[in-house]
Amino acid sequence: MPLITVVGSGRVGTSAALQVAMRELGDIVLLDIVPGLPQGEALDLNHTCAILDLDVDVRGSNDYRDMEGSDVVVVTAGLTRKPDMTRLDLLLKNAEIIKDVSRHIREYAPRSKVIVVTNPLDVMTYTAYKTTGFESSRVMGFSGLLDVGRFRQIIHSRLGVSYKSIRGMVLGEHGDSMVLLPRLTHVGVEPLHRFMDEKTIAEAVEATRKAGAEIIRLKGWSAHHAPGAGVSLMVQAIIKDEKAVIPTSAYLDGHYGERDIYAVVPCVLGAGGVEKIIELELTDEERAKFKASIKVLREAASQLKF
Ligand code: A3D
């Protein structure tokens, strides 16, 4: 039975654990620094498994040694963005937490694939890569499925077309400079612009960019159901060796003309983690937006020491 560890037993961590359990991808270890929290959440999740006949065991722990033997480690530990904070404000505090978690992963789960969820996402993923010392293919960041999912939700509500028939892609930072690609968004086999005018598409792109902040404004804390769902798809792609094309924050080593930085790009995910980075043919405008997004990420990364 595969073993999936989720570090951080808060909202995103427990949502991810629930959705991984729902897919019966493996046994789960929930970790947190708060005594009792992961144990209580594990008990609750085990009761869920009992009710739904999911043959999965969930264990809660405050001891990193319990992640030994993990195939995948999902990292959600950290502080969340408050209404008046940008993701980059979180940078320095969460970097210390990610460094601490990464050292434990290196020690106790040295063969695992690592999926980082903590914000600011791309720079935290870079921090995990630098601190674990793992090959870049084994350290990746979640966010692309969330941003594309939000865009698809708007298209679905406008056009009344099944989600199954709406596909899209995003590049760059998980943040204000994200580059959604309406030109490469398809409804059935036709491009989005056959169904929506330019103004409506631009509004949908803007609403997608602001969706995370809108959720915080409305309910007072950040999204967790949708991130949990997206994380479970990435875990599944790795555990089941799916070779699924998923927008993933990945280490760029000459890809898209960039080096030594993490940013969201389409990746083939399988048992090896990020098995391939797909280089899309971009227009000049898309490429310029991507470069601008990379600049934002480089500025953030330059504030950290490794
Ligand atoms: P929250 O519910 O506060 O849970 C965070 C948990 O991390 C808490 O239970 C803490 O006790 C725990 N924690 C803190 N430090 C450590 C440590 N050193 N070791 C182990 N556990 C620790 O937050 P949340 O679950 O809502 O969000 C978690 C992170 O995910 C935040 O940084 C969010 O900004 C981020 N997030 C990212 C996305 C993306 O799409 C990338 C979406 C939603 C949230």
mmCIF file of C-alpha atoms and ligand atoms in Angstrom:
data_model
loop_
_atom_site.group_PDB
_atom_site.id
_atom_site.type_symbol
_atom_site.label_atom_id
_atom_site.label_comp_id
_atom_site.label_asym_id
_atom_site.label_seq_id
_atom_site.Cartn_x
_atom_site.Cartn_y
_atom_site.Cartn_z
ATOM 1 C CA MET A 1 0.000 0.000 0.000
ATOM 2 C CA PRO A 2 1.495 3.384 -0.956
ATOM 3 C CA LEU A 3 2.018 5.900 1.849
ATOM 4 C CA ILE A 4 1.132 9.564 1.494
ATOM 5 C CA THR A 5 2.181 12.035 4.191
ATOM 6 C CA VAL A 6 0.489 15.395 4.524
ATOM 7 C CA VAL A 7 2.513 17.915 6.534
ATOM 8 C CA GLY A 8 0.213 20.539 8.048
ATOM 9 C CA SER A 9 -3.158 19.366 9.365
ATOM 10 C CA GLY A 10 -5.031 22.614 8.851
ATOM 11 C CA ARG A 11 -7.726 23.298 6.310
ATOM 12 C CA VAL A 12 -5.822 22.496 3.114
ATOM 13 C CA GLY A 13 -3.972 19.533 4.621
ATOM 14 C CA THR A 14 -7.122 17.845 5.900
ATOM 15 C CA SER A 15 -9.039 18.587 2.670
ATOM 16 C CA ALA A 16 -6.207 17.045 0.676
ATOM 17 C CA ALA A 17 -6.096 14.023 3.005
ATOM 18 C CA LEU A 18 -9.858 13.514 2.658
ATOM 19 C CA GLN A 19 -9.718 13.629 -1.129
ATOM 20 C CA VAL A 20 -6.697 11.335 -1.284
ATOM 21 C CA ALA A 21 -8.608 8.908 0.962
ATOM 22 C CA MET A 22 -11.702 9.179 -1.256
ATOM 23 C CA ARG A 23 -9.544 8.003 -4.166
ATOM 24 C CA GLU A 24 -8.028 5.164 -2.048
ATOM 25 C CA LEU A 25 -4.550 6.098 -3.248
ATOM 26 C CA GLY A 26 -2.789 4.812 -0.127
ATOM 27 C CA ASP A 27 -2.527 5.042 3.637
ATOM 28 C CA ILE A 28 -2.114 8.551 4.991
ATOM 29 C CA VAL A 29 0.006 10.144 7.715
ATOM 30 C CA LEU A 30 -1.155 13.568 8.878
ATOM 31 C CA LEU A 31 1.553 15.639 10.586
ATOM 32 C CA ASP A 32 1.412 18.919 12.468
ATOM 33 C CA ILE A 33 3.280 20.711 15.237
ATOM 34 C CA VAL A 34 0.082 21.292 17.244
ATOM 35 C CA PRO A 35 -0.396 18.437 19.757
ATOM 36 C CA GLY A 36 -3.664 16.563 19.274
ATOM 37 C CA LEU A 37 -4.674 18.291 16.042
ATOM 38 C CA PRO A 38 -3.457 15.673 13.530
ATOM 39 C CA GLN A 39 -4.572 12.837 15.836
ATOM 40 C CA GLY A 40 -8.090 14.281 16.089
ATOM 41 C CA GLU A 41 -8.309 14.958 12.365
ATOM 42 C CA ALA A 42 -7.069 11.416 11.641
ATOM 43 C CA LEU A 43 -9.764 9.929 13.875
ATOM 44 C CA ASP A 44 -12.422 11.985 12.106
ATOM 45 C CA LEU A 45 -11.066 10.921 8.695
ATOM 46 C CA ASN A 46 -10.909 7.256 9.747
ATOM 47 C CA HIS A 47 -14.590 7.468 10.692
ATOM 48 C CA THR A 48 -15.234 8.931 7.232
ATOM 49 C CA CYS A 49 -13.418 5.962 5.681
ATOM 50 C CA ALA A 50 -15.509 3.561 7.759
ATOM 51 C CA ILE A 51 -18.777 5.155 6.633
ATOM 52 C CA LEU A 52 -17.749 5.252 2.981
ATOM 53 C CA ASP A 53 -16.071 1.790 2.931
ATOM 54 C CA LEU A 54 -12.705 3.285 1.988
ATOM 55 C CA ASP A 55 -9.993 0.784 2.911
ATOM 56 C CA VAL A 56 -7.439 3.385 3.904
ATOM 57 C CA ASP A 57 -5.787 4.026 7.284
ATOM 58 C CA VAL A 58 -5.093 7.553 8.444
ATOM 59 C CA ARG A 59 -2.600 8.201 11.250
ATOM 60 C CA GLY A 60 -2.109 11.534 13.002
ATOM 61 C CA SER A 61 1.282 12.420 14.463
ATOM 62 C CA ASN A 62 3.522 15.167 15.795
ATOM 63 C CA ASP A 63 6.618 13.083 15.073
ATOM 64 C CA TYR A 64 8.293 13.446 11.673
ATOM 65 C CA ARG A 65 9.692 9.916 11.971
ATOM 66 C CA ASP A 66 6.193 8.687 11.125
ATOM 67 C CA MET A 67 6.658 9.845 7.526
ATOM 68 C CA GLU A 68 9.253 7.088 6.993
ATOM 69 C CA GLY A 69 8.572 5.136 3.802
ATOM 70 C CA SER A 70 6.381 7.839 2.238
ATOM 71 C CA ASP A 71 5.950 7.717 -1.527
ATOM 72 C CA VAL A 72 4.535 11.223 -1.691
ATOM 73 C CA VAL A 73 4.784 14.064 0.832
ATOM 74 C CA VAL A 74 2.305 16.938 0.492
ATOM 75 C CA VAL A 75 3.453 20.113 2.274
ATOM 76 C CA THR A 76 0.694 22.441 3.473
ATOM 77 C CA ALA A 77 2.422 23.647 6.664
ATOM 78 C CA GLY A 78 2.590 27.377 7.056
ATOM 79 C CA LEU A 79 0.765 30.587 7.633
ATOM 80 C CA THR A 80 -2.161 31.666 5.468
ATOM 81 C CA ARG A 81 -2.699 34.942 3.720
ATOM 82 C CA LYS A 82 -4.814 37.424 5.691
ATOM 83 C CA PRO A 83 -7.174 39.811 3.826
ATOM 84 C CA ASP A 84 -4.609 42.641 3.762
ATOM 85 C CA MET A 85 -1.620 40.435 2.845
ATOM 86 C CA THR A 86 -0.268 39.498 -0.562
ATOM 87 C CA ARG A 87 1.163 36.039 -1.089
ATOM 88 C CA LEU A 88 4.617 37.545 -1.197
ATOM 89 C CA ASP A 89 4.158 39.040 2.306
ATOM 90 C CA LEU A 90 4.125 35.493 3.566
ATOM 91 C CA LEU A 91 7.477 34.796 2.009
ATOM 92 C CA LEU A 92 9.963 35.092 4.837
ATOM 93 C CA LYS A 93 7.916 33.435 7.584
ATOM 94 C CA ASN A 94 6.808 30.503 5.472
ATOM 95 C CA ALA A 95 10.312 30.016 4.047
ATOM 96 C CA GLU A 96 11.569 29.197 7.556
ATOM 97 C CA ILE A 97 8.749 26.674 8.023
ATOM 98 C CA ILE A 98 9.403 25.075 4.606
ATOM 99 C CA LYS A 99 13.127 24.788 5.345
ATOM 100 C CA ASP A 100 12.348 23.035 8.630
ATOM 101 C CA VAL A 101 9.843 20.661 7.005
ATOM 102 C CA SER A 102 12.204 19.980 4.073
ATOM 103 C CA ARG A 103 15.072 18.954 6.377
ATOM 104 C CA HIS A 104 12.761 16.406 7.971
ATOM 105 C CA ILE A 105 11.645 15.120 4.554
ATOM 106 C CA ARG A 106 15.295 14.706 3.532
ATOM 107 C CA GLU A 107 15.958 12.708 6.693
ATOM 108 C CA TYR A 108 12.842 10.536 6.935
ATOM 109 C CA ALA A 109 11.400 10.327 3.399
ATOM 110 C CA PRO A 110 14.484 10.523 1.175
ATOM 111 C CA ARG A 111 12.878 8.699 -1.766
ATOM 112 C CA SER A 112 9.567 10.587 -1.782
ATOM 113 C CA LYS A 113 8.085 12.943 -4.336
ATOM 114 C CA VAL A 114 7.242 16.273 -2.727
ATOM 115 C CA ILE A 115 4.210 18.405 -3.613
ATOM 116 C CA VAL A 116 4.348 21.874 -2.026
ATOM 117 C CA VAL A 117 1.110 23.808 -1.455
ATOM 118 C CA THR A 118 2.277 26.496 0.994
ATOM 119 C CA ASN A 119 2.258 30.063 -0.346
ATOM 120 C CA PRO A 120 3.876 31.946 -1.937
ATOM 121 C CA LEU A 121 3.770 28.752 -3.896
ATOM 122 C CA ASP A 122 6.508 28.886 -6.509
ATOM 123 C CA VAL A 123 9.133 30.352 -4.186
ATOM 124 C CA MET A 124 8.241 27.890 -1.408
ATOM 125 C CA THR A 125 8.642 25.037 -3.899
ATOM 126 C CA TYR A 126 12.047 26.434 -4.847
ATOM 127 C CA THR A 127 12.895 26.558 -1.117
ATOM 128 C CA ALA A 128 11.905 22.895 -0.698
ATOM 129 C CA TYR A 129 14.014 21.950 -3.736
ATOM 130 C CA LYS A 130 17.073 23.775 -2.408
ATOM 131 C CA THR A 131 16.705 22.443 1.153
ATOM 132 C CA THR A 132 15.902 18.796 0.405
ATOM 133 C CA GLY A 133 18.626 18.590 -2.232
ATOM 134 C CA PHE A 134 16.348 16.188 -4.164
ATOM 135 C CA GLU A 135 16.413 16.012 -7.975
ATOM 136 C CA SER A 136 14.120 18.724 -9.331
ATOM 137 C CA SER A 137 11.825 16.090 -10.869
ATOM 138 C CA ARG A 138 10.853 15.003 -7.318
ATOM 139 C CA VAL A 139 9.917 18.474 -6.004
ATOM 140 C CA MET A 140 6.918 20.273 -7.482
ATOM 141 C CA GLY A 141 4.270 22.801 -6.549
ATOM 142 C CA PHE A 142 0.487 22.617 -6.636
ATOM 143 C CA SER A 143 -1.590 25.560 -7.910
ATOM 144 C CA GLY A 144 -2.116 25.290 -11.657
ATOM 145 C CA LEU A 145 -5.107 22.954 -11.393
ATOM 146 C CA LEU A 146 -6.700 25.451 -8.990
ATOM 147 C CA ASP A 147 -6.216 28.471 -11.238
ATOM 148 C CA VAL A 148 -7.306 26.620 -14.371
ATOM 149 C CA GLY A 149 -10.227 25.109 -12.410
ATOM 150 C CA ARG A 150 -11.400 28.582 -11.422
ATOM 151 C CA PHE A 151 -11.232 29.738 -15.048
ATOM 152 C CA ARG A 152 -13.093 26.608 -16.218
ATOM 153 C CA GLN A 153 -15.775 27.201 -13.575
ATOM 154 C CA ILE A 154 -16.476 30.680 -14.979
ATOM 155 C CA ILE A 155 -16.621 29.336 -18.553
ATOM 156 C CA HIS A 156 -18.914 26.501 -17.424
ATOM 157 C CA SER A 157 -21.296 28.941 -15.721
ATOM 158 C CA ARG A 158 -21.354 31.264 -18.753
ATOM 159 C CA LEU A 159 -21.706 28.636 -21.484
ATOM 160 C CA GLY A 160 -23.527 25.820 -19.674
ATOM 161 C CA VAL A 161 -21.041 23.282 -21.056
ATOM 162 C CA SER A 162 -19.831 20.258 -19.080
ATOM 163 C CA TYR A 163 -16.561 20.689 -17.192
ATOM 164 C CA LYS A 164 -15.379 17.559 -18.981
ATOM 165 C CA SER A 165 -15.393 19.517 -22.244
ATOM 166 C CA ILE A 166 -13.488 22.587 -21.035
ATOM 167 C CA ARG A 167 -9.679 22.436 -20.977
ATOM 168 C CA GLY A 168 -7.194 25.224 -20.284
ATOM 169 C CA MET A 169 -3.660 26.060 -19.207
ATOM 170 C CA VAL A 170 -1.859 28.591 -17.025
ATOM 171 C CA LEU A 171 1.792 29.629 -16.760
ATOM 172 C CA GLY A 172 4.057 31.573 -14.421
ATOM 173 C CA GLU A 173 3.462 32.649 -10.840
ATOM 174 C CA HIS A 174 0.619 31.390 -8.666
ATOM 175 C CA GLY A 175 -0.294 34.975 -7.876
ATOM 176 C CA ASP A 176 -1.200 38.284 -9.405
ATOM 177 C CA SER A 177 1.143 37.877 -12.375
ATOM 178 C CA MET A 178 -0.230 34.446 -13.401
ATOM 179 C CA VAL A 179 -0.570 34.006 -17.177
ATOM 180 C CA LEU A 180 -3.839 32.334 -18.110
ATOM 181 C CA LEU A 181 -3.900 31.215 -21.735
ATOM 182 C CA PRO A 182 -7.378 31.789 -23.236
ATOM 183 C CA ARG A 183 -5.916 31.185 -26.709
ATOM 184 C CA LEU A 184 -5.126 27.610 -25.671
ATOM 185 C CA THR A 185 -8.405 27.096 -23.780
ATOM 186 C CA HIS A 186 -10.777 24.771 -25.610
ATOM 187 C CA VAL A 187 -14.486 24.015 -25.395
ATOM 188 C CA GLY A 188 -14.876 20.630 -27.011
ATOM 189 C CA VAL A 189 -12.367 20.803 -29.843
ATOM 190 C CA GLU A 190 -12.806 24.497 -30.610
ATOM 191 C CA PRO A 191 -10.943 27.478 -29.129
ATOM 192 C CA LEU A 192 -12.692 29.542 -26.462
ATOM 193 C CA HIS A 193 -12.891 32.661 -28.639
ATOM 194 C CA ARG A 194 -15.443 30.865 -30.853
ATOM 195 C CA PHE A 195 -17.840 30.974 -27.875
ATOM 196 C CA MET A 196 -16.941 34.173 -25.995
ATOM 197 C CA ASP A 197 -16.003 37.686 -27.147
ATOM 198 C CA GLU A 198 -12.693 39.264 -26.144
ATOM 199 C CA LYS A 199 -14.238 41.472 -23.430
ATOM 200 C CA THR A 200 -16.000 38.555 -21.722
ATOM 201 C CA ILE A 201 -12.822 36.472 -21.863
ATOM 202 C CA ALA A 202 -10.822 39.342 -20.341
ATOM 203 C CA GLU A 203 -13.384 39.619 -17.521
ATOM 204 C CA ALA A 204 -13.159 35.867 -16.894
ATOM 205 C CA VAL A 205 -9.349 36.053 -16.739
ATOM 206 C CA GLU A 206 -9.540 38.919 -14.235
ATOM 207 C CA ALA A 207 -12.155 37.137 -12.098
ATOM 208 C CA THR A 208 -9.907 34.062 -12.034
ATOM 209 C CA ARG A 209 -6.941 36.140 -10.909
ATOM 210 C CA LYS A 210 -9.008 37.618 -8.076
ATOM 211 C CA ALA A 211 -10.867 34.424 -7.069
ATOM 212 C CA GLY A 212 -8.531 33.533 -4.202
ATOM 213 C CA ALA A 213 -8.798 36.996 -2.639
ATOM 214 C CA GLU A 214 -12.580 36.972 -3.172
ATOM 215 C CA ILE A 215 -12.908 33.731 -1.197
ATOM 216 C CA ILE A 216 -10.857 35.207 1.658
ATOM 217 C CA ARG A 217 -12.985 38.374 1.592
ATOM 218 C CA LEU A 218 -16.227 36.388 1.741
ATOM 219 C CA LYS A 219 -15.511 33.675 4.293
ATOM 220 C CA GLY A 220 -12.492 35.070 6.112
ATOM 221 C CA TRP A 221 -9.941 32.408 5.215
ATOM 222 C CA SER A 222 -8.486 30.948 2.059
ATOM 223 C CA ALA A 223 -9.797 28.196 -0.191
ATOM 224 C CA HIS A 224 -9.279 24.627 0.904
ATOM 225 C CA HIS A 225 -11.843 22.329 -0.769
ATOM 226 C CA ALA A 226 -10.618 23.120 -4.293
ATOM 227 C CA PRO A 227 -6.917 22.962 -3.360
ATOM 228 C CA GLY A 228 -7.541 19.591 -1.671
ATOM 229 C CA ALA A 229 -9.223 18.295 -4.838
ATOM 230 C CA GLY A 230 -6.377 19.467 -7.052
ATOM 231 C CA VAL A 231 -3.698 18.038 -4.796
ATOM 232 C CA SER A 232 -5.427 14.641 -4.874
ATOM 233 C CA LEU A 233 -5.191 14.620 -8.700
ATOM 234 C CA MET A 234 -1.432 15.273 -8.547
ATOM 235 C CA VAL A 235 -0.958 12.538 -5.930
ATOM 236 C CA GLN A 236 -2.994 10.190 -8.121
ATOM 237 C CA ALA A 237 -0.923 11.003 -11.225
ATOM 238 C CA ILE A 238 2.239 10.009 -9.322
ATOM 239 C CA ILE A 239 0.911 6.971 -7.436
ATOM 240 C CA LYS A 240 -0.835 5.546 -10.516
ATOM 241 C CA ASP A 241 1.944 6.603 -12.916
ATOM 242 C CA GLU A 242 -0.680 8.286 -15.076
ATOM 243 C CA LYS A 243 1.578 10.457 -17.276
ATOM 244 C CA ALA A 244 -1.087 13.150 -16.915
ATOM 245 C CA VAL A 245 -0.452 16.637 -18.278
ATOM 246 C CA ILE A 246 -0.974 18.943 -15.321
ATOM 247 C CA PRO A 247 -0.011 22.601 -14.863
ATOM 248 C CA THR A 248 2.636 22.289 -12.158
ATOM 249 C CA SER A 249 5.178 24.570 -10.566
ATOM 250 C CA ALA A 250 8.380 22.956 -11.833
ATOM 251 C CA TYR A 251 12.089 23.701 -11.902
ATOM 252 C CA LEU A 252 13.042 25.453 -15.120
ATOM 253 C CA ASP A 253 16.485 24.496 -16.379
ATOM 254 C CA GLY A 254 16.587 26.213 -19.756
ATOM 255 C CA HIS A 255 12.876 25.589 -20.386
ATOM 256 C CA TYR A 256 11.098 28.643 -21.796
ATOM 257 C CA GLY A 257 14.523 30.311 -21.792
ATOM 258 C CA GLU A 258 14.689 30.379 -17.973
ATOM 259 C CA ARG A 259 17.029 28.774 -15.461
ATOM 260 C CA ASP A 260 17.109 28.092 -11.715
ATOM 261 C CA ILE A 261 13.561 29.171 -10.910
ATOM 262 C CA TYR A 262 10.236 27.440 -10.201
ATOM 263 C CA ALA A 263 7.151 28.531 -12.180
ATOM 264 C CA VAL A 264 3.943 26.909 -13.394
ATOM 265 C CA VAL A 265 4.278 25.146 -16.743
ATOM 266 C CA PRO A 266 2.524 22.122 -18.282
ATOM 267 C CA CYS A 267 4.192 18.957 -16.979
ATOM 268 C CA VAL A 268 3.771 15.226 -17.506
ATOM 269 C CA LEU A 269 3.345 13.749 -14.007
ATOM 270 C CA GLY A 270 4.005 10.069 -13.367
ATOM 271 C CA ALA A 271 5.792 7.724 -10.994
ATOM 272 C CA GLY A 272 9.003 9.724 -11.449
ATOM 273 C CA GLY A 273 7.317 12.976 -10.462
ATOM 274 C CA VAL A 274 7.756 15.687 -13.096
ATOM 275 C CA GLU A 275 8.761 13.405 -15.976
ATOM 276 C CA LYS A 276 8.653 16.054 -18.686
ATOM 277 C CA ILE A 277 8.095 19.779 -19.046
ATOM 278 C CA ILE A 278 6.066 20.659 -22.125
ATOM 279 C CA GLU A 279 7.196 23.799 -23.931
ATOM 280 C CA LEU A 280 4.208 25.518 -25.508
ATOM 281 C CA GLU A 281 4.585 27.724 -28.555
ATOM 282 C CA LEU A 282 3.656 31.133 -27.200
ATOM 283 C CA THR A 283 2.768 34.368 -28.945
ATOM 284 C CA ASP A 284 5.030 37.373 -28.339
ATOM 285 C CA GLU A 285 2.451 38.816 -25.941
ATOM 286 C CA GLU A 286 2.139 35.583 -23.935
ATOM 287 C CA ARG A 287 5.910 35.233 -23.774
ATOM 288 C CA ALA A 288 6.270 38.825 -22.526
ATOM 289 C CA LYS A 289 3.697 38.177 -19.788
ATOM 290 C CA PHE A 290 5.499 34.980 -18.804
ATOM 291 C CA LYS A 291 8.838 36.846 -18.609
ATOM 292 C CA ALA A 292 7.201 39.523 -16.428
ATOM 293 C CA SER A 293 5.843 36.818 -14.123
ATOM 294 C CA ILE A 294 9.281 35.184 -13.871
ATOM 295 C CA LYS A 295 10.723 38.581 -12.928
ATOM 296 C CA VAL A 296 8.281 38.782 -9.994
ATOM 297 C CA LEU A 297 9.360 35.302 -8.880
ATOM 298 C CA ARG A 298 13.075 36.082 -9.188
ATOM 299 C CA GLU A 299 12.650 39.189 -7.045
ATOM 300 C CA ALA A 300 10.909 37.135 -4.366
ATOM 301 C CA ALA A 301 13.473 34.319 -4.521
ATOM 302 C CA SER A 302 16.322 36.836 -4.217
ATOM 303 C CA GLN A 303 15.084 37.723 -0.718
ATOM 304 C CA LEU A 304 15.891 34.223 0.521
ATOM 305 C CA LYS A 305 19.230 32.733 1.555
ATOM 306 C CA PHE A 306 20.089 29.054 1.098
HETATM 307 P P1 A3D B 1 -4.074 26.392 8.190
HETATM 308 O O1 A3D B 1 -5.465 25.885 8.264
HETATM 309 O O2 A3D B 1 -3.647 27.501 9.097
HETATM 310 O O3 A3D B 1 -3.081 25.145 8.375
HETATM 311 C C1 A3D B 1 -1.695 25.274 8.402
HETATM 312 C C2 A3D B 1 -1.177 24.232 9.378
HETATM 313 O O4 A3D B 1 0.251 24.208 9.294
HETATM 314 C C3 A3D B 1 -1.532 24.533 10.847
HETATM 315 O O5 A3D B 1 -2.263 23.431 11.390
HETATM 316 C C4 A3D B 1 -0.175 24.699 11.519
HETATM 317 O O6 A3D B 1 -0.159 24.234 12.859
HETATM 318 C C5 A3D B 1 0.714 23.874 10.599
HETATM 319 N N1 A3D B 1 2.138 24.167 10.730
HETATM 320 C C6 A3D B 1 2.746 25.361 10.862
HETATM 321 N N2 A3D B 1 4.069 25.196 10.951
HETATM 322 C C7 A3D B 1 4.325 23.862 10.859
HETATM 323 C C8 A3D B 1 5.496 23.060 10.877
HETATM 324 N N3 A3D B 1 6.706 23.610 11.008
HETATM 325 N N4 A3D B 1 5.344 21.726 10.756
HETATM 326 C C9 A3D B 1 4.134 21.169 10.616
HETATM 327 N N5 A3D B 1 2.978 21.871 10.594
HETATM 328 C C10 A3D B 1 3.088 23.205 10.724
HETATM 329 O O7 A3D B 1 -3.745 26.902 6.693
HETATM 330 P P2 A3D B 1 -4.336 26.303 5.328
HETATM 331 O O8 A3D B 1 -4.347 24.824 5.426
HETATM 332 O O9 A3D B 1 -5.568 27.029 4.950
HETATM 333 O O10 A3D B 1 -3.195 26.774 4.289
HETATM 334 C C11 A3D B 1 -1.908 26.200 4.343
HETATM 335 C C12 A3D B 1 -0.989 26.855 3.300
HETATM 336 O O11 A3D B 1 -1.472 26.559 1.994
HETATM 337 C C13 A3D B 1 -0.922 28.394 3.380
HETATM 338 O O12 A3D B 1 0.391 28.836 3.127
HETATM 339 C C14 A3D B 1 -1.840 28.841 2.262
HETATM 340 O O13 A3D B 1 -1.543 30.144 1.784
HETATM 341 C C15 A3D B 1 -1.552 27.771 1.238
HETATM 342 N N6 A3D B 1 -2.552 27.592 0.183
HETATM 343 C C16 A3D B 1 -2.084 27.413 -1.081
HETATM 344 C C17 A3D B 1 -2.977 27.233 -2.106
HETATM 345 C C18 A3D B 1 -2.465 27.047 -3.507
HETATM 346 O O14 A3D B 1 -3.217 26.853 -4.425
HETATM 347 C C19 A3D B 1 -1.027 27.064 -3.750
HETATM 348 C C20 A3D B 1 -4.348 27.232 -1.866
HETATM 349 C C21 A3D B 1 -4.789 27.411 -0.564
HETATM 350 C C22 A3D B 1 -3.867 27.590 0.472
#
